[in-house]
Amino acid sequence: MGTDRTQRGDDWLEEALRADAREHAAAYLADDGFTASVLARLPQVAALPSWRRPVVALLWLIAGGAVAVALPGLFYDVFRGVIATVFGQPLTVSRIAVALIVLGAFTWSTLIYAAREE
Amino acid sequence: MSSPAVSDAQLIARVLVQDDRHAFGELVRRHQSVVRATLRKLTGGNHALADDLAQETFLLAYRNLRSFRQEAKFSTWLYRIAYNAFLADTRKMKELPLPEDTDVDDLASVDHNDAMPVARSAALSVDLARAMATLSEAERAAIVQCYHNDLSHEEAAYVLGCPVGTVKTHILRAKQKLKARLSGWGPET
């Protein structure tokens, strides 16, 4: 007990309160399943179903296919534009290096995403 | 008492970073006794209610662990949550009934000074518990925090959510009431 907290001179009452406090401090309450019941009441971790990821990938594939079928001209134009842009560039070491870095980063991030825990 | 190998702060970090429920379980195991005992005092010895409130306290602590800024000890922070849980419950229930067959006026009328020392001590403890039940919630809480939980006035003020001066006033009034209730235990005049 700190010295600043009580009015001194209450003698017997002070002593009675201190004795009660000592008893309180000494009496350890056995756990008796208390901790287990608290842990059982903790909110559950939101667990995503295991089939979610393949279904999402399949949906993206279907959506992409649907766009390609619905807009074949746009798809072809975009493809030609990409080819023309890529092969129209002069081939230099620095450009090859940048392309490799971008490709590596893309592959790495895809692998990390695929291997991540839910 | 030897200090545990893993500190409360380390366990809290594990809970926050990894959602480690074993670490939280260890925190509960360490502090359950004092929290339950404190709530038993606050509820006037209602063990079932105290244990319900203690469970509520730890669940609230888990949900709000991110808001624990370590400006106080973890146990003090738990006392604060426990006291707020107790207050919320009391507001629902309104008045706490006295323990059965308690006639607090009788406590002052008997002269206990002739009793044997051990029996006298036990009887005083019982009478003190009954007299504590007659205090207001704030007065009882101030006594419990400062005496039973060994908190300073400043720590008690943090737990009770009131100024330090108010804590001192509650303790003073509580002791005046206890003295009046337990006057039969006082020195013969």
CSV table of N, CA and C in Angstrom, one decimal, chain A residues 93-107:
chain,number,residue,atom,x,y,z
A,93,VAL,N,20.0,-3.1,-75.0
A,93,VAL,CA,20.3,-3.9,-73.8
A,93,VAL,C,19.4,-3.3,-72.6
A,94,SER,N,19.3,-2.0,-72.5
A,94,SER,CA,18.6,-1.4,-71.4
A,94,SER,C,17.1,-1.8,-71.5
A,95,ARG,N,16.6,-1.8,-72.7
A,95,ARG,CA,15.1,-2.1,-72.8
A,95,ARG,C,14.9,-3.6,-72.5
A,96,ILE,N,15.8,-4.4,-72.9
A,96,ILE,CA,15.7,-5.8,-72.6
A,96,ILE,C,15.7,-6.0,-71.1
A,97,ALA,N,16.7,-5.3,-70.4
A,97,ALA,CA,16.8,-5.4,-69.0
A,97,ALA,C,15.5,-5.0,-68.3
A,98,VAL,N,14.9,-3.8,-68.7
A,98,VAL,CA,13.7,-3.3,-68.1
A,98,VAL,C,12.6,-4.3,-68.3
A,99,ALA,N,12.5,-4.9,-69.6
A,99,ALA,CA,11.5,-5.9,-69.8
A,99,ALA,C,11.6,-7.1,-68.9
A,100,LEU,N,12.9,-7.6,-68.7
A,100,LEU,CA,13.1,-8.7,-67.9
A,100,LEU,C,12.7,-8.4,-66.4
A,101,ILE,N,13.0,-7.2,-66.0
A,101,ILE,CA,12.7,-6.8,-64.6
A,101,ILE,C,11.2,-6.8,-64.4
A,102,VAL,N,10.5,-6.1,-65.4
A,102,VAL,CA,9.0,-6.0,-65.3
A,102,VAL,C,8.4,-7.4,-65.3
A,103,LEU,N,8.9,-8.3,-66.2
A,103,LEU,CA,8.4,-9.6,-66.3
A,103,LEU,C,8.7,-10.4,-65.0
A,104,GLY,N,9.9,-10.3,-64.4
A,104,GLY,CA,10.2,-10.9,-63.2
A,104,GLY,C,9.4,-10.5,-62.0
A,105,ALA,N,9.2,-9.1,-61.9
A,105,ALA,CA,8.4,-8.6,-60.8
A,105,ALA,C,6.9,-9.1,-60.9
A,106,PHE,N,6.4,-9.1,-62.2
A,106,PHE,CA,5.1,-9.6,-62.4
A,106,PHE,C,4.9,-11.1,-62.0
A,107,THR,N,5.9,-11.9,-62.4
A,107,THR,CA,5.9,-13.3,-62.0
A,107,THR,C,6.0,-13.5,-60.5
